[in-house]
Structures are given as structure tokens and as C-alpha cells.
Coordinates of C-alpha atoms in Angstrom, one line a residue:
M1 CA 6.7 -24.3 -4.3
E2 CA 9.8 -25.5 -2.6
L3 CA 11.9 -23.8 0.0
R4 CA 15.6 -24.5 0.5
A5 CA 16.6 -24.2 4.1
T6 CA 19.2 -25.6 6.3
K7 CA 18.2 -27.9 9.1
D8 CA 18.6 -25.1 11.6
E9 CA 16.5 -22.8 9.6
K10 CA 13.8 -25.5 9.2
R11 CA 13.9 -26.2 12.9
L12 CA 13.6 -22.4 13.7
L13 CA 10.6 -22.1 11.3
A14 CA 8.9 -25.1 12.9
Q15 CA 9.5 -23.8 16.4
A16 CA 8.2 -20.3 15.5
A17 CA 5.1 -21.8 13.7
A18 CA 4.4 -24.0 16.8
Y19 CA 4.5 -20.9 19.1
E20 CA 1.9 -19.3 16.8
R21 CA -0.1 -22.5 16.7
L22 CA 0.3 -22.7 12.9
D23 CA 1.8 -25.1 10.4
V24 CA 5.0 -24.0 8.8
T25 CA 3.4 -23.1 5.5
S26 CA 0.8 -20.9 7.2
F27 CA 3.4 -19.3 9.3
I28 CA 5.6 -18.5 6.3
M29 CA 2.7 -17.3 4.2
R30 CA 1.3 -15.1 7.0
N31 CA 4.6 -13.4 7.4
V32 CA 5.9 -13.2 3.9
L33 CA 2.8 -12.2 1.9
P34 CA 2.6 -8.7 3.5
T35 CA 6.2 -8.0 2.6
A36 CA 5.6 -9.3 -0.9
R37 CA 2.6 -7.0 -1.3
D38 CA 4.7 -4.0 -0.1
V39 CA 7.6 -4.8 -2.5
V40 CA 5.2 -5.1 -5.5
D41 CA 3.3 -1.9 -4.4
R42 CA 6.6 0.1 -4.1
A43 CA 7.8 -1.2 -7.5
E44 CA 4.6 -0.4 -9.3
R45 CA 3.9 3.0 -7.7
I46 CA 5.1 6.2 -9.4
V47 CA 6.2 8.8 -6.8
L48 CA 6.4 12.3 -8.0
S49 CA 8.2 15.2 -6.5
E50 CA 6.2 18.3 -5.5
R51 CA 7.3 20.0 -8.7
D52 CA 6.4 17.1 -10.9
T53 CA 3.0 16.8 -9.2
A54 CA 2.3 20.4 -9.9
R55 CA 3.3 20.0 -13.5
V56 CA 1.0 17.0 -14.0
L57 CA -1.9 18.8 -12.4
E58 CA -1.2 21.9 -14.6
L59 CA -1.2 19.7 -17.7
L60 CA -4.4 18.0 -16.7
E61 CA -6.1 21.4 -16.1
N62 CA -4.6 23.1 -19.1
P63 CA -3.7 20.5 -21.7
P64 CA -1.5 21.7 -24.6
K65 CA -2.9 21.8 -28.1
P66 CA -2.4 18.5 -30.0
T67 CA 0.7 18.4 -32.1
P68 CA 0.4 17.7 -35.9
A69 CA 1.8 14.3 -35.3
L70 CA -0.8 13.5 -32.6
V71 CA -3.6 14.7 -34.9
A72 CA -2.3 12.5 -37.8
A73 CA -2.0 9.5 -35.5
A74 CA -5.6 10.0 -34.3
R75 CA -6.8 10.3 -37.9
R76 CA -5.0 7.1 -38.8
R77 CA -6.5 5.4 -35.8
V78 CA -10.1 6.5 -36.7
A79 CA -9.5 5.4 -40.3
R80 CA -8.6 1.8 -39.2
T81 CA -11.8 1.3 -37.1

């Protein structure tokens, strides 16, 4: 992986890494990885409103009867296996 940075940015990163007694790569990784994890976590999480949460819980506790299309799809699936 390469990082494009100006001379001033490189100097600043080196200085900050030195203060932390780390090499530049370790300094960058230590500070960037938590942010990367947060970004991925937020992007992959589904956040429901209170109303939507109640609806999901209601459907889990009292699922609707399967539609004819769902029954037909399940039969086709069983027939293929």
C-alpha cells in the first residue's frame, strides 16, 4: 500500500510517530484502523426506528401465513434437492 502525502504531511506523520515511539506505518495503522472499523460497522448495520423494531418483533412472534407463491417456491426447492 502506498500513501501519497506532501513533504509537510510526511514530516508531521514522522514527528507524531516519533512522539509515540512508533514507526510511521504503526502510527498510521494504530490511528486509522479504529476509524475504518467504525465506518464499516456503520455501513453494514441496519438501524430500525422504534416503530420498525416493533413491527419486526411482531412478525417474528406472529409470522403471517405463507403466500401461495412462497409455498410453490418451497416445493420447487424441495423438488430440486
